[in-house]
Tab-separated table of C-alpha atoms in Angstrom:
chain	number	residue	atom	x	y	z
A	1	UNK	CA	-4.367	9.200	21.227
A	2	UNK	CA	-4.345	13.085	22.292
A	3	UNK	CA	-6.619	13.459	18.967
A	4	UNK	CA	-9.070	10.888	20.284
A	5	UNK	CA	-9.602	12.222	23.279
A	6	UNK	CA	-10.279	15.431	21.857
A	7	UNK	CA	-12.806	14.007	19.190
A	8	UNK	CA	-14.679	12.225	21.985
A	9	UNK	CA	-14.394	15.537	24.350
A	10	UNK	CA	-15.730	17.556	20.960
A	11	UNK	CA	-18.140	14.926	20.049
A	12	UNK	CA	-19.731	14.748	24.125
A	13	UNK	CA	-19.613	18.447	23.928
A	14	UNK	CA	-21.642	18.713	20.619
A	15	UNK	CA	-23.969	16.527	21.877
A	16	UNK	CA	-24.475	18.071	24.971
A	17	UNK	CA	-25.302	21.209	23.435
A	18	UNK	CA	-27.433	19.744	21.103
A	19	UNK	CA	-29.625	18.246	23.550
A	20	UNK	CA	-29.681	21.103	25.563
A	21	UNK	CA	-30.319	23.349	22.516
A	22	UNK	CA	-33.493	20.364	21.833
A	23	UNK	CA	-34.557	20.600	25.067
A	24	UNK	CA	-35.381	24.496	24.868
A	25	UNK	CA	-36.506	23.868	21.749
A	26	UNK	CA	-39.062	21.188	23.100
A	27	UNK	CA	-39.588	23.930	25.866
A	28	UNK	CA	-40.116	26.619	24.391
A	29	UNK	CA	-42.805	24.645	21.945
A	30	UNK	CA	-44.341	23.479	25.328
A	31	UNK	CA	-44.985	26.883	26.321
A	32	UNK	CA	-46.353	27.807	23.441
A	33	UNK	CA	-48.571	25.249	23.274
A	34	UNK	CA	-49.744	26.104	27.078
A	35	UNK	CA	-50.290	29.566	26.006
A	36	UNK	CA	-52.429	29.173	23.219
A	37	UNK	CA	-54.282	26.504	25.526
A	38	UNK	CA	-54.787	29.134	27.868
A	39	UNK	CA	-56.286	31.931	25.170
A	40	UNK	CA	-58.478	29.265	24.013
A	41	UNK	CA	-59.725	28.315	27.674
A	42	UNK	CA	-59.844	32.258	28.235
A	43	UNK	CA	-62.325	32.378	25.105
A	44	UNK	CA	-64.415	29.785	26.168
A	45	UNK	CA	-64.485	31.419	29.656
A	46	UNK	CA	-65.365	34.976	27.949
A	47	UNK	CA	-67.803	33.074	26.007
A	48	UNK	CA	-69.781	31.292	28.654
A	49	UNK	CA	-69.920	34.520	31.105
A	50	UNK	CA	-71.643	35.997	27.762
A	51	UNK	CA	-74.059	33.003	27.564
A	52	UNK	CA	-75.042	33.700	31.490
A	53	UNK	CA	-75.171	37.236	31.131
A	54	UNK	CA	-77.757	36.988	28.164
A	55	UNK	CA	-79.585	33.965	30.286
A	56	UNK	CA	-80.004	36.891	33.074
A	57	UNK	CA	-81.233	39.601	30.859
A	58	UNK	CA	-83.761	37.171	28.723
A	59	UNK	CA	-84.498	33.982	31.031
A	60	UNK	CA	-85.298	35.835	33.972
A	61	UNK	CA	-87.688	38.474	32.641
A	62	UNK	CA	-89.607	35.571	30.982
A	63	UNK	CA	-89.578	33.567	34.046
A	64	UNK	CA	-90.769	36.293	36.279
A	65	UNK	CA	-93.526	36.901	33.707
A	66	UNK	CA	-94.667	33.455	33.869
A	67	UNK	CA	-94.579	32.987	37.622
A	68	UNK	CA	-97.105	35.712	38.031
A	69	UNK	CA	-98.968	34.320	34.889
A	70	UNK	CA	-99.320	31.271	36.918
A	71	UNK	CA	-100.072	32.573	40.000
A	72	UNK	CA	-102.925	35.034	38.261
A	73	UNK	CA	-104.087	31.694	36.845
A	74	UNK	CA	-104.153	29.923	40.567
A	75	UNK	CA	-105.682	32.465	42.161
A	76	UNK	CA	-108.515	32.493	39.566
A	77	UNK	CA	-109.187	28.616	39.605
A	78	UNK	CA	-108.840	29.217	43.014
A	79	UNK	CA	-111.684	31.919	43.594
A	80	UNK	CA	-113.903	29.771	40.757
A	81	UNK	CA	-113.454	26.418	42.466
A	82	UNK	CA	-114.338	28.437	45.965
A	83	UNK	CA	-117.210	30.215	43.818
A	84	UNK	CA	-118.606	26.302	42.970
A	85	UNK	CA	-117.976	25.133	45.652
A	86	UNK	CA	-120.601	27.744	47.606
A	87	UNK	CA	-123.144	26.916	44.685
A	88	UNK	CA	-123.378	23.007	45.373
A	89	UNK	CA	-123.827	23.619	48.810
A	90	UNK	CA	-127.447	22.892	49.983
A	91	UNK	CA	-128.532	25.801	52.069
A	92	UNK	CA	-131.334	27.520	50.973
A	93	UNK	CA	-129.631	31.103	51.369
A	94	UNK	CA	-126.862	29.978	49.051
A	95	UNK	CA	-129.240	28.609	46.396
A	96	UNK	CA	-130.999	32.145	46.545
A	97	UNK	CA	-134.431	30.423	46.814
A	98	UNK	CA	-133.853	27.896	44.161
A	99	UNK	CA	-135.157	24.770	45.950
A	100	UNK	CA	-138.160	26.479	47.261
A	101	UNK	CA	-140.448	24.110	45.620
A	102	UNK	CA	-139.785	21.914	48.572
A	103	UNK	CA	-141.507	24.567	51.464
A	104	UNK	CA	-144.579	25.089	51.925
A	105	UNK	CA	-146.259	28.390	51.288
């Protein structure tokens, strides 16, 4: 019986250790798992601060460039539109004596 006991002592023993020795295996595995997770997400981070960086030096240049482009542009269909404007109107001082047909002389 004394043998028994000591088989199922050895045997819960044995198992115990193996399931702790599994468990920091399975640990151990997570961790390295959640490290190379978080190199990967580091990458990606490293990556996408690159991607804004080059959107600041290259976007924004262009953007600038076209915002006064467009403004240059408003301003001129601006001062034209003002400039026809002034022409169609129907005093004789802005038609610089165009309709004088219609005075008499």
């Amino acid at each position: 019986m004394n043998k028994h006991i000591e088989t199922l002592t050895g045997f819960k023993n044995g198992t115990k250790k193996i399931f702790k020795d599994c468990f920091y295996d399975l640990w151990d595995a997570w961790d390295e798992l959640l490290s190379a997770f978080k190199k990967i997400g580091f990458v990606i981070f490293v990556f996408v601060v690159w991607l804004f960086s080059l959107a600041l030096i290259c976007i924004l240049p262009l953007a600038t460039w076209l915002r006064l482009k467009w403004e240059r542009d408003a301003e001129e269909k601006r001062k034209k539109a003002i400039q026809e404007c002034m022409d169609r109107m129907t005093c004789l001082h802005n038609k610089r004596g165009e309709s004088d047909q219609h005075l008499t002389r």
